[in-house]
Amino acid sequence: MGELSFLNLSRQAERHWPAYLALGFDRTDEQTRLRHMEFRGPLRVQRPFYPEQGLCHVYLLHPPGGLVSGDDLTIQIRCQPGSEALLTTPSAGKIYRADSQGVVQKQQVEIEVEQACCEWLPMETIVFDGAHGKLDTTVNLLGDARFIGMDVFCLGRPKSQLPFVSGSIEQRFAVYHQGRPLLLERQYLAADDPLLQASSGYAGHLVSGMLVAFGLKDVDGVLERLREAFPAGQNATLSITYRLDVLVVRYLGDCSEQAQQQLRGCWQLIRPALLGREACIPRIWNT
């Protein structure tokens, strides 16, 4: 190996800044409790909130506000039998421009739900021009688990006249039940990828999002309500499918606020059928 290559590898190693957060939920007679919390680096949670009977709301905090080159965030969530947890974030995540060495920025989320209920509803992720991000979310469902999760990301900052003209983003989202893969999503997008302009791809749009739900009983009723609220058509931004016991709602458009509003609207319609609870908006969404 040449001296220059060795120096580049050394610099990349120096710019590896890991952070780790592990949360474990269980159930007492009265409510879900945050029984276990372990963290290293700049990942924290606020104290649990209980705005609805028994169900635990938790806000995940990353004080730096975004990922720079070398950042490597790992979030692990385990919901034990009978627990009910809703997790969200107080603000949009950001993946900033990579350094001159192109060191990647990583976030890995691992969720395990064992005969429990989990709602994973983070704010959107904004991919800055020049970023090299890797986002990986894996959901393992066991037994009579119920899960609803959301994932939204925006390429560039069009409102600030700062488009995504360089860099790349790799995104994975996987759902398993009893070890069986139900949904395996992977997309790699470079700023010059023809897929961004192709009519069979992003068609020039900048914001994509997805909401997934597992554990529904009244599938036909939920699909009917969703399609009534968000009808298909030439200007529609949502598509709705159900396969292998997973309901998937996809957004494609140009506004992260619209993506959040529409996918949250779907969450509000799905939640009573999935959890037997009316939607309880996390108060952080109103700030």
PDB file of C-alpha atoms in Angstrom:
ATOM      1  CA  MET A   1       0.000   0.000   0.000  1.00  0.00           C
ATOM      2  CA  GLY A   2       1.363   3.402  -0.949  1.00  0.00           C
ATOM      3  CA  GLU A   3       2.144   6.038   1.619  1.00  0.00           C
ATOM      4  CA  LEU A   4      -0.671   8.315   0.373  1.00  0.00           C
ATOM      5  CA  SER A   5      -3.268   5.532   0.632  1.00  0.00           C
ATOM      6  CA  PHE A   6      -2.048   4.690   4.127  1.00  0.00           C
ATOM      7  CA  LEU A   7      -2.399   8.326   5.167  1.00  0.00           C
ATOM      8  CA  ASN A   8      -5.924   8.520   3.761  1.00  0.00           C
ATOM      9  CA  LEU A   9      -6.950   5.399   5.718  1.00  0.00           C
ATOM     10  CA  SER A  10      -5.395   6.841   8.861  1.00  0.00           C
ATOM     11  CA  ARG A  11      -7.321  10.080   8.444  1.00  0.00           C
ATOM     12  CA  GLN A  12     -10.558   8.201   7.952  1.00  0.00           C
ATOM     13  CA  ALA A  13      -9.881   6.167  11.097  1.00  0.00           C
ATOM     14  CA  GLU A  14      -9.258   9.391  13.018  1.00  0.00           C
ATOM     15  CA  ARG A  15     -12.613  10.710  11.803  1.00  0.00           C
ATOM     16  CA  HIS A  16     -14.671   7.821  13.139  1.00  0.00           C
ATOM     17  CA  TRP A  17     -16.862   9.247  15.900  1.00  0.00           C
ATOM     18  CA  PRO A  18     -19.293   6.606  17.148  1.00  0.00           C
ATOM     19  CA  ALA A  19     -22.353   7.241  19.302  1.00  0.00           C
ATOM     20  CA  TYR A  20     -24.653   4.602  20.751  1.00  0.00           C
ATOM     21  CA  LEU A  21     -28.059   4.548  22.412  1.00  0.00           C
ATOM     22  CA  ALA A  22     -29.898   1.444  23.634  1.00  0.00           C
ATOM     23  CA  LEU A  23     -33.413   1.597  25.075  1.00  0.00           C
ATOM     24  CA  GLY A  24     -35.412  -1.243  26.584  1.00  0.00           C
ATOM     25  CA  PHE A  25     -39.122  -1.097  27.390  1.00  0.00           C
ATOM     26  CA  ASP A  26     -41.186  -3.473  29.535  1.00  0.00           C
ATOM     27  CA  ARG A  27     -44.633  -3.491  31.078  1.00  0.00           C
ATOM     28  CA  THR A  28     -45.713  -3.132  34.700  1.00  0.00           C
ATOM     29  CA  ASP A  29     -49.289  -3.599  35.874  1.00  0.00           C
ATOM     30  CA  GLU A  30     -50.115   0.030  35.110  1.00  0.00           C
ATOM     31  CA  GLN A  31     -47.899   1.243  32.284  1.00  0.00           C
ATOM     32  CA  THR A  32     -44.917   0.772  30.020  1.00  0.00           C
ATOM     33  CA  ARG A  33     -41.637   1.836  31.559  1.00  0.00           C
ATOM     34  CA  LEU A  34     -38.261   2.698  30.101  1.00  0.00           C
ATOM     35  CA  ARG A  35     -36.470  -0.029  32.009  1.00  0.00           C
ATOM     36  CA  HIS A  36     -33.075   0.124  30.347  1.00  0.00           C
ATOM     37  CA  MET A  37     -31.038   2.983  28.901  1.00  0.00           C
ATOM     38  CA  GLU A  38     -27.408   2.878  27.846  1.00  0.00           C
ATOM     39  CA  PHE A  39     -25.594   5.533  25.837  1.00  0.00           C
ATOM     40  CA  ARG A  40     -22.192   6.601  24.627  1.00  0.00           C
ATOM     41  CA  GLY A  41     -21.449   9.833  22.826  1.00  0.00           C
ATOM     42  CA  PRO A  42     -23.989  12.532  21.911  1.00  0.00           C
ATOM     43  CA  LEU A  43     -27.213  10.502  21.955  1.00  0.00           C
ATOM     44  CA  ARG A  44     -29.767  10.972  24.737  1.00  0.00           C
ATOM     45  CA  VAL A  45     -33.471  10.830  25.521  1.00  0.00           C
ATOM     46  CA  GLN A  46     -35.706  13.144  27.453  1.00  0.00           C
ATOM     47  CA  ARG A  47     -37.608  11.650  30.355  1.00  0.00           C
ATOM     48  CA  PRO A  48     -40.550   9.478  29.280  1.00  0.00           C
ATOM     49  CA  PHE A  49     -43.943  11.125  28.857  1.00  0.00           C
ATOM     50  CA  TYR A  50     -47.350   9.548  29.470  1.00  0.00           C
ATOM     51  CA  PRO A  51     -49.946  11.666  27.653  1.00  0.00           C
ATOM     52  CA  GLU A  52     -52.142   8.585  27.162  1.00  0.00           C
ATOM     53  CA  GLN A  53     -52.968   5.700  29.451  1.00  0.00           C
ATOM     54  CA  GLY A  54     -50.071   3.316  29.884  1.00  0.00           C
ATOM     55  CA  LEU A  55     -48.233   4.070  26.623  1.00  0.00           C
ATOM     56  CA  CYS A  56     -44.754   5.573  26.858  1.00  0.00           C
ATOM     57  CA  HIS A  57     -43.680   8.510  24.637  1.00  0.00           C
ATOM     58  CA  VAL A  58     -39.929   9.062  24.255  1.00  0.00           C
ATOM     59  CA  TYR A  59     -38.043  11.795  22.363  1.00  0.00           C
ATOM     60  CA  LEU A  60     -34.609  10.898  21.009  1.00  0.00           C
ATOM     61  CA  LEU A  61     -32.044  13.694  21.118  1.00  0.00           C
ATOM     62  CA  HIS A  62     -28.858  14.169  19.101  1.00  0.00           C
ATOM     63  CA  PRO A  63     -27.526  17.514  20.405  1.00  0.00           C
ATOM     64  CA  PRO A  64     -25.129  18.160  17.465  1.00  0.00           C
ATOM     65  CA  GLY A  65     -28.210  18.274  15.235  1.00  0.00           C
ATOM     66  CA  GLY A  66     -26.736  16.384  12.292  1.00  0.00           C
ATOM     67  CA  LEU A  67     -24.105  14.014  10.969  1.00  0.00           C
ATOM     68  CA  VAL A  68     -20.657  15.146   9.853  1.00  0.00           C
ATOM     69  CA  SER A  69     -17.937  13.023   8.291  1.00  0.00           C
ATOM     70  CA  GLY A  70     -16.985  10.185  10.590  1.00  0.00           C
ATOM     71  CA  ASP A  71     -20.200  10.200  12.628  1.00  0.00           C
ATOM     72  CA  ASP A  72     -21.525   6.690  13.215  1.00  0.00           C
ATOM     73  CA  LEU A  73     -24.786   6.588  15.179  1.00  0.00           C
ATOM     74  CA  THR A  74     -26.292   3.330  16.409  1.00  0.00           C
ATOM     75  CA  ILE A  75     -29.753   3.255  18.000  1.00  0.00           C
ATOM     76  CA  GLN A  76     -31.124   0.022  19.469  1.00  0.00           C
ATOM     77  CA  ILE A  77     -34.705  -0.282  20.713  1.00  0.00           C
ATOM     78  CA  ARG A  78     -36.215  -3.350  22.355  1.00  0.00           C
ATOM     79  CA  CYS A  79     -39.865  -3.626  23.316  1.00  0.00           C
ATOM     80  CA  GLN A  80     -40.558  -6.565  25.614  1.00  0.00           C
ATOM     81  CA  PRO A  81     -43.921  -8.389  25.806  1.00  0.00           C
ATOM     82  CA  GLY A  82     -46.880  -6.190  26.639  1.00  0.00           C
ATOM     83  CA  SER A  83     -45.034  -2.885  26.312  1.00  0.00           C
ATOM     84  CA  GLU A  84     -46.277   0.039  24.223  1.00  0.00           C
ATOM     85  CA  ALA A  85     -43.858   2.744  23.102  1.00  0.00           C
ATOM     86  CA  LEU A  86     -43.909   5.708  20.741  1.00  0.00           C
ATOM     87  CA  LEU A  87     -40.555   7.201  19.735  1.00  0.00           C
ATOM     88  CA  THR A  88     -39.949  10.396  17.806  1.00  0.00           C
ATOM     89  CA  THR A  89     -37.388  13.188  17.440  1.00  0.00           C
ATOM     90  CA  PRO A  90     -37.725  16.904  18.210  1.00  0.00           C
ATOM     91  CA  SER A  91     -36.354  18.157  14.883  1.00  0.00           C
ATOM     92  CA  ALA A  92     -35.268  17.102  11.418  1.00  0.00           C
ATOM     93  CA  GLY A  93     -32.100  15.062  11.128  1.00  0.00           C
ATOM     94  CA  LYS A  94     -29.352  16.426   8.896  1.00  0.00           C
ATOM     95  CA  ILE A  95     -26.507  14.883   6.963  1.00  0.00           C
ATOM     96  CA  TYR A  96     -24.007  17.653   6.306  1.00  0.00           C
ATOM     97  CA  ARG A  97     -21.482  18.003   3.488  1.00  0.00           C
ATOM     98  CA  ALA A  98     -18.731  15.398   3.741  1.00  0.00           C
ATOM     99  CA  ASP A  99     -15.125  16.432   4.308  1.00  0.00           C
ATOM    100  CA  SER A 100     -12.473  16.536   1.607  1.00  0.00           C
ATOM    101  CA  GLN A 101     -11.718  12.837   2.163  1.00  0.00           C
ATOM    102  CA  GLY A 102     -15.348  11.872   1.515  1.00  0.00           C
ATOM    103  CA  VAL A 103     -15.675  10.034   4.837  1.00  0.00           C
ATOM    104  CA  VAL A 104     -19.228   8.677   5.116  1.00  0.00           C
ATOM    105  CA  GLN A 105     -21.839   9.572   7.713  1.00  0.00           C
ATOM    106  CA  LYS A 106     -23.780   6.598   9.116  1.00  0.00           C
ATOM    107  CA  GLN A 107     -26.909   5.977  11.109  1.00  0.00           C
ATOM    108  CA  GLN A 108     -28.102   2.503  12.033  1.00  0.00           C
ATOM    109  CA  VAL A 109     -31.402   1.821  13.793  1.00  0.00           C
ATOM    110  CA  GLU A 110     -32.256  -1.640  15.140  1.00  0.00           C
ATOM    111  CA  ILE A 111     -35.760  -2.222  16.526  1.00  0.00           C
ATOM    112  CA  GLU A 112     -36.978  -5.453  18.133  1.00  0.00           C
ATOM    113  CA  VAL A 113     -40.640  -5.807  19.084  1.00  0.00           C
ATOM    114  CA  GLU A 114     -41.619  -8.989  20.925  1.00  0.00           C
ATOM    115  CA  GLN A 115     -45.383  -9.334  21.396  1.00  0.00           C
ATOM    116  CA  ALA A 116     -45.499  -5.605  21.989  1.00  0.00           C
ATOM    117  CA  CYS A 117     -46.442  -2.363  20.224  1.00  0.00           C
ATOM    118  CA  CYS A 118     -43.934   0.121  18.826  1.00  0.00           C
ATOM    119  CA  GLU A 119     -44.350   3.358  16.888  1.00  0.00           C
ATOM    120  CA  TRP A 120     -41.175   4.720  15.260  1.00  0.00           C
ATOM    121  CA  LEU A 121     -41.995   8.220  13.994  1.00  0.00           C
ATOM    122  CA  PRO A 122     -38.859  10.348  13.553  1.00  0.00           C
ATOM    123  CA  MET A 123     -38.800  13.690  11.797  1.00  0.00           C
ATOM    124  CA  GLU A 124     -37.433  13.854   8.255  1.00  0.00           C
ATOM    125  CA  THR A 125     -33.761  13.623   7.296  1.00  0.00           C
ATOM    126  CA  ILE A 126     -32.284  16.412   5.129  1.00  0.00           C
ATOM    127  CA  VAL A 127     -29.372  15.355   2.932  1.00  0.00           C
ATOM    128  CA  PHE A 128     -27.151  18.387   2.317  1.00  0.00           C
ATOM    129  CA  ASP A 129     -25.314  18.893  -0.956  1.00  0.00           C
ATOM    130  CA  GLY A 130     -22.013  17.016  -0.856  1.00  0.00           C
ATOM    131  CA  ALA A 131     -23.103  14.550   1.842  1.00  0.00           C
ATOM    132  CA  HIS A 132     -22.194  10.858   1.748  1.00  0.00           C
ATOM    133  CA  GLY A 133     -24.794   9.278   3.997  1.00  0.00           C
ATOM    134  CA  LYS A 134     -25.764   5.733   4.896  1.00  0.00           C
ATOM    135  CA  LEU A 135     -29.072   5.160   6.694  1.00  0.00           C
ATOM    136  CA  ASP A 136     -30.012   1.642   7.792  1.00  0.00           C
ATOM    137  CA  THR A 137     -33.181   0.681   9.698  1.00  0.00           C
ATOM    138  CA  THR A 138     -33.951  -2.930  10.615  1.00  0.00           C
ATOM    139  CA  VAL A 139     -37.166  -3.975  12.369  1.00  0.00           C
ATOM    140  CA  ASN A 140     -37.434  -7.466  13.889  1.00  0.00           C
ATOM    141  CA  LEU A 141     -40.969  -8.462  14.904  1.00  0.00           C
ATOM    142  CA  LEU A 142     -41.686 -11.459  17.093  1.00  0.00           C
ATOM    143  CA  GLY A 143     -44.975 -13.145  17.939  1.00  0.00           C
ATOM    144  CA  ASP A 144     -48.049 -10.943  18.070  1.00  0.00           C
ATOM    145  CA  ALA A 145     -46.097  -7.744  17.486  1.00  0.00           C
ATOM    146  CA  ARG A 146     -47.607  -4.547  16.142  1.00  0.00           C
ATOM    147  CA  PHE A 147     -45.494  -1.887  14.519  1.00  0.00           C
ATOM    148  CA  ILE A 148     -45.859   1.340  12.608  1.00  0.00           C
ATOM    149  CA  GLY A 149     -42.850   3.263  11.345  1.00  0.00           C
ATOM    150  CA  MET A 150     -42.065   6.250   9.170  1.00  0.00           C
ATOM    151  CA  ASP A 151     -39.069   7.373   7.138  1.00  0.00           C
ATOM    152  CA  VAL A 152     -38.829  10.646   5.153  1.00  0.00           C
ATOM    153  CA  PHE A 153     -35.808  12.214   3.504  1.00  0.00           C
ATOM    154  CA  CYS A 154     -35.166  15.297   1.393  1.00  0.00           C
ATOM    155  CA  LEU A 155     -32.376  15.733  -1.147  1.00  0.00           C
ATOM    156  CA  GLY A 156     -30.826  19.163  -0.747  1.00  0.00           C
ATOM    157  CA  ARG A 157     -32.443  22.337   0.572  1.00  0.00           C
ATOM    158  CA  PRO A 158     -34.481  23.698  -2.313  1.00  0.00           C
ATOM    159  CA  LYS A 159     -36.140  26.455  -0.260  1.00  0.00           C
ATOM    160  CA  SER A 160     -32.668  27.853   0.456  1.00  0.00           C
ATOM    161  CA  GLN A 161     -31.687  27.533  -3.209  1.00  0.00           C
ATOM    162  CA  LEU A 162     -29.165  24.836  -2.268  1.00  0.00           C
ATOM    163  CA  PRO A 163     -29.937  21.788  -4.443  1.00  0.00           C
ATOM    164  CA  PHE A 164     -28.343  18.351  -4.145  1.00  0.00           C
ATOM    165  CA  VAL A 165     -25.774  18.455  -6.960  1.00  0.00           C
ATOM    166  CA  SER A 166     -22.990  16.325  -5.479  1.00  0.00           C
ATOM    167  CA  GLY A 167     -22.699  13.482  -3.014  1.00  0.00           C
ATOM    168  CA  SER A 168     -24.704  10.315  -2.410  1.00  0.00           C
ATOM    169  CA  ILE A 169     -27.141   8.650  -0.049  1.00  0.00           C
ATOM    170  CA  GLU A 170     -27.690   4.956   0.621  1.00  0.00           C
ATOM    171  CA  GLN A 171     -30.860   3.994   2.433  1.00  0.00           C
ATOM    172  CA  ARG A 172     -32.021   0.605   3.705  1.00  0.00           C
ATOM    173  CA  PHE A 173     -35.248  -0.296   5.481  1.00  0.00           C
ATOM    174  CA  ALA A 174     -36.010  -3.914   6.383  1.00  0.00           C
ATOM    175  CA  VAL A 175     -38.903  -5.568   8.240  1.00  0.00           C
ATOM    176  CA  TYR A 176     -38.756  -9.176   9.464  1.00  0.00           C
ATOM    177  CA  HIS A 177     -41.297 -11.306  11.318  1.00  0.00           C
ATOM    178  CA  GLN A 178     -39.984 -14.392  13.114  1.00  0.00           C
ATOM    179  CA  GLY A 179     -36.861 -14.064  10.998  1.00  0.00           C
ATOM    180  CA  ARG A 180     -38.828 -14.047   7.737  1.00  0.00           C
ATOM    181  CA  PRO A 181     -38.183 -11.023   5.518  1.00  0.00           C
ATOM    182  CA  LEU A 182     -41.378  -9.128   4.720  1.00  0.00           C
ATOM    183  CA  LEU A 183     -39.991  -5.881   3.322  1.00  0.00           C
ATOM    184  CA  LEU A 184     -36.449  -5.275   2.079  1.00  0.00           C
ATOM    185  CA  GLU A 185     -35.821  -1.785   0.744  1.00  0.00           C
ATOM    186  CA  ARG A 186     -32.488  -0.538  -0.548  1.00  0.00           C
ATOM    187  CA  GLN A 187     -31.732   2.472  -2.660  1.00  0.00           C
ATOM    188  CA  TYR A 188     -28.458   4.123  -3.517  1.00  0.00           C
ATOM    189  CA  LEU A 189     -28.663   7.563  -5.071  1.00  0.00           C
ATOM    190  CA  ALA A 190     -25.792   9.683  -6.333  1.00  0.00           C
ATOM    191  CA  ALA A 191     -26.446  13.297  -7.246  1.00  0.00           C
ATOM    192  CA  ASP A 192     -25.914  12.507 -10.956  1.00  0.00           C
ATOM    193  CA  ASP A 193     -27.998   9.299 -10.930  1.00  0.00           C
ATOM    194  CA  PRO A 194     -30.352   9.224 -13.967  1.00  0.00           C
ATOM    195  CA  LEU A 195     -32.978   7.679 -11.681  1.00  0.00           C
ATOM    196  CA  LEU A 196     -33.527  11.083 -10.079  1.00  0.00           C
ATOM    197  CA  GLN A 197     -34.946  12.474 -13.328  1.00  0.00           C
ATOM    198  CA  ALA A 198     -36.407   9.304 -14.853  1.00  0.00           C
ATOM    199  CA  SER A 199     -40.189   9.018 -14.965  1.00  0.00           C
ATOM    200  CA  SER A 200     -39.818   5.485 -13.569  1.00  0.00           C
ATOM    201  CA  GLY A 201     -37.791   6.881 -10.646  1.00  0.00           C
ATOM    202  CA  TYR A 202     -38.006  10.190  -8.828  1.00  0.00           C
ATOM    203  CA  ALA A 203     -39.190  12.156 -11.865  1.00  0.00           C
ATOM    204  CA  GLY A 204     -37.342  15.251 -10.686  1.00  0.00           C
ATOM    205  CA  HIS A 205     -38.850  15.212  -7.199  1.00  0.00           C
ATOM    206  CA  LEU A 206     -36.735  15.838  -4.119  1.00  0.00           C
ATOM    207  CA  VAL A 207     -38.626  14.320  -1.193  1.00  0.00           C
ATOM    208  CA  SER A 208     -39.552  10.689  -0.647  1.00  0.00           C
ATOM    209  CA  GLY A 209     -41.122   9.005   2.323  1.00  0.00           C
ATOM    210  CA  MET A 210     -42.567   5.758   3.523  1.00  0.00           C
ATOM    211  CA  LEU A 211     -44.879   4.591   6.284  1.00  0.00           C
ATOM    212  CA  VAL A 212     -45.138   0.884   7.109  1.00  0.00           C
ATOM    213  CA  ALA A 213     -47.526  -0.937   9.429  1.00  0.00           C
ATOM    214  CA  PHE A 214     -47.666  -4.547  10.588  1.00  0.00           C
ATOM    215  CA  GLY A 215     -50.236  -6.320  12.739  1.00  0.00           C
ATOM    216  CA  LEU A 216     -53.465  -5.034  11.211  1.00  0.00           C
ATOM    217  CA  LYS A 217     -56.624  -7.109  11.581  1.00  0.00           C
ATOM    218  CA  ASP A 218     -59.140  -5.003   9.636  1.00  0.00           C
ATOM    219  CA  VAL A 219     -56.958  -4.605   6.556  1.00  0.00           C
ATOM    220  CA  ASP A 220     -59.768  -3.937   4.080  1.00  0.00           C
ATOM    221  CA  GLY A 221     -61.312  -1.281   6.303  1.00  0.00           C
ATOM    222  CA  VAL A 222     -58.023   0.527   6.779  1.00  0.00           C
ATOM    223  CA  LEU A 223     -57.225   0.450   3.064  1.00  0.00           C
ATOM    224  CA  GLU A 224     -60.667   1.849   2.274  1.00  0.00           C
ATOM    225  CA  ARG A 225     -60.294   4.724   4.736  1.00  0.00           C
ATOM    226  CA  LEU A 226     -56.810   5.570   3.480  1.00  0.00           C
ATOM    227  CA  ARG A 227     -57.862   5.581  -0.178  1.00  0.00           C
ATOM    228  CA  GLU A 228     -60.869   7.745   0.596  1.00  0.00           C
ATOM    229  CA  ALA A 229     -58.703  10.260   2.459  1.00  0.00           C
ATOM    230  CA  PHE A 230     -55.909  10.222  -0.142  1.00  0.00           C
ATOM    231  CA  PRO A 231     -57.461   9.307  -3.510  1.00  0.00           C
ATOM    232  CA  ALA A 232     -55.309   8.282  -6.433  1.00  0.00           C
ATOM    233  CA  GLY A 233     -55.029  10.677  -9.363  1.00  0.00           C
ATOM    234  CA  GLN A 234     -52.699  12.629 -11.596  1.00  0.00           C
ATOM    235  CA  ASN A 235     -51.554  14.946  -8.804  1.00  0.00           C
ATOM    236  CA  ALA A 236     -51.522  12.375  -6.021  1.00  0.00           C
ATOM    237  CA  THR A 237     -48.352  12.177  -3.942  1.00  0.00           C
ATOM    238  CA  LEU A 238     -49.164   8.934  -2.086  1.00  0.00           C
ATOM    239  CA  SER A 239     -49.398   5.297  -3.138  1.00  0.00           C
ATOM    240  CA  ILE A 240     -50.822   2.574  -0.897  1.00  0.00           C
ATOM    241  CA  THR A 241     -50.094  -1.164  -1.064  1.00  0.00           C
ATOM    242  CA  TYR A 242     -50.525  -4.222   1.153  1.00  0.00           C
ATOM    243  CA  ARG A 243     -48.417  -7.334   0.731  1.00  0.00           C
ATOM    244  CA  LEU A 244     -46.976 -10.041   3.000  1.00  0.00           C
ATOM    245  CA  ASP A 245     -48.946  -8.609   5.945  1.00  0.00           C
ATOM    246  CA  VAL A 246     -47.246  -5.209   5.610  1.00  0.00           C
ATOM    247  CA  LEU A 247     -49.110  -2.028   4.733  1.00  0.00           C
ATOM    248  CA  VAL A 248     -46.856   0.404   2.873  1.00  0.00           C
ATOM    249  CA  VAL A 249     -47.692   4.037   2.114  1.00  0.00           C
ATOM    250  CA  ARG A 250     -45.179   5.874  -0.088  1.00  0.00           C
ATOM    251  CA  TYR A 251     -44.788   9.597  -0.668  1.00  0.00           C
ATOM    252  CA  LEU A 252     -43.039  11.267  -3.592  1.00  0.00           C
ATOM    253  CA  GLY A 253     -43.082  15.023  -3.949  1.00  0.00           C
ATOM    254  CA  ASP A 254     -41.187  18.230  -3.273  1.00  0.00           C
ATOM    255  CA  CYS A 255     -42.093  19.272   0.265  1.00  0.00           C
ATOM    256  CA  SER A 256     -40.944  17.567   3.462  1.00  0.00           C
ATOM    257  CA  GLU A 257     -43.684  19.336   5.428  1.00  0.00           C
ATOM    258  CA  GLN A 258     -46.297  17.926   3.069  1.00  0.00           C
ATOM    259  CA  ALA A 259     -44.727  14.473   3.357  1.00  0.00           C
ATOM    260  CA  GLN A 260     -44.901  14.642   7.140  1.00  0.00           C
ATOM    261  CA  GLN A 261     -48.464  15.947   7.134  1.00  0.00           C
ATOM    262  CA  GLN A 262     -49.747  13.299   4.767  1.00  0.00           C
ATOM    263  CA  LEU A 263     -47.925  10.351   6.332  1.00  0.00           C
ATOM    264  CA  ARG A 264     -48.949  11.489   9.799  1.00  0.00           C
ATOM    265  CA  GLY A 265     -52.494  11.713   8.486  1.00  0.00           C
ATOM    266  CA  CYS A 266     -52.207   8.072   7.441  1.00  0.00           C
ATOM    267  CA  TRP A 267     -50.826   7.219  10.886  1.00  0.00           C
ATOM    268  CA  GLN A 268     -53.858   8.851  12.494  1.00  0.00           C
ATOM    269  CA  LEU A 269     -56.179   6.717  10.372  1.00  0.00           C
ATOM    270  CA  ILE A 270     -54.241   3.483  10.921  1.00  0.00           C
ATOM    271  CA  ARG A 271     -53.581   3.773  14.657  1.00  0.00           C
ATOM    272  CA  PRO A 272     -57.090   3.014  15.998  1.00  0.00           C
ATOM    273  CA  ALA A 273     -57.250  -0.191  13.959  1.00  0.00           C
ATOM    274  CA  LEU A 274     -53.682  -1.215  14.784  1.00  0.00           C
ATOM    275  CA  LEU A 275     -53.447  -0.281  18.475  1.00  0.00           C
ATOM    276  CA  GLY A 276     -57.042   0.294  19.541  1.00  0.00           C
ATOM    277  CA  ARG A 277     -56.148   3.900  20.382  1.00  0.00           C
ATOM    278  CA  GLU A 278     -57.017   7.212  18.798  1.00  0.00           C
ATOM    279  CA  ALA A 279     -54.015   9.189  17.601  1.00  0.00           C
ATOM    280  CA  CYS A 280     -52.260  11.139  20.353  1.00  0.00           C
ATOM    281  CA  ILE A 281     -50.049  13.764  18.729  1.00  0.00           C
ATOM    282  CA  PRO A 282     -46.645  14.047  20.447  1.00  0.00           C
ATOM    283  CA  ARG A 283     -46.525  17.581  21.802  1.00  0.00           C
ATOM    284  CA  ILE A 284     -43.049  18.108  20.350  1.00  0.00           C
ATOM    285  CA  TRP A 285     -44.647  18.086  16.868  1.00  0.00           C
ATOM    286  CA  ASN A 286     -46.496  21.286  17.751  1.00  0.00           C
ATOM    287  CA  THR A 287     -43.366  23.284  18.627  1.00  0.00           C
TER     288      THR A 287
END
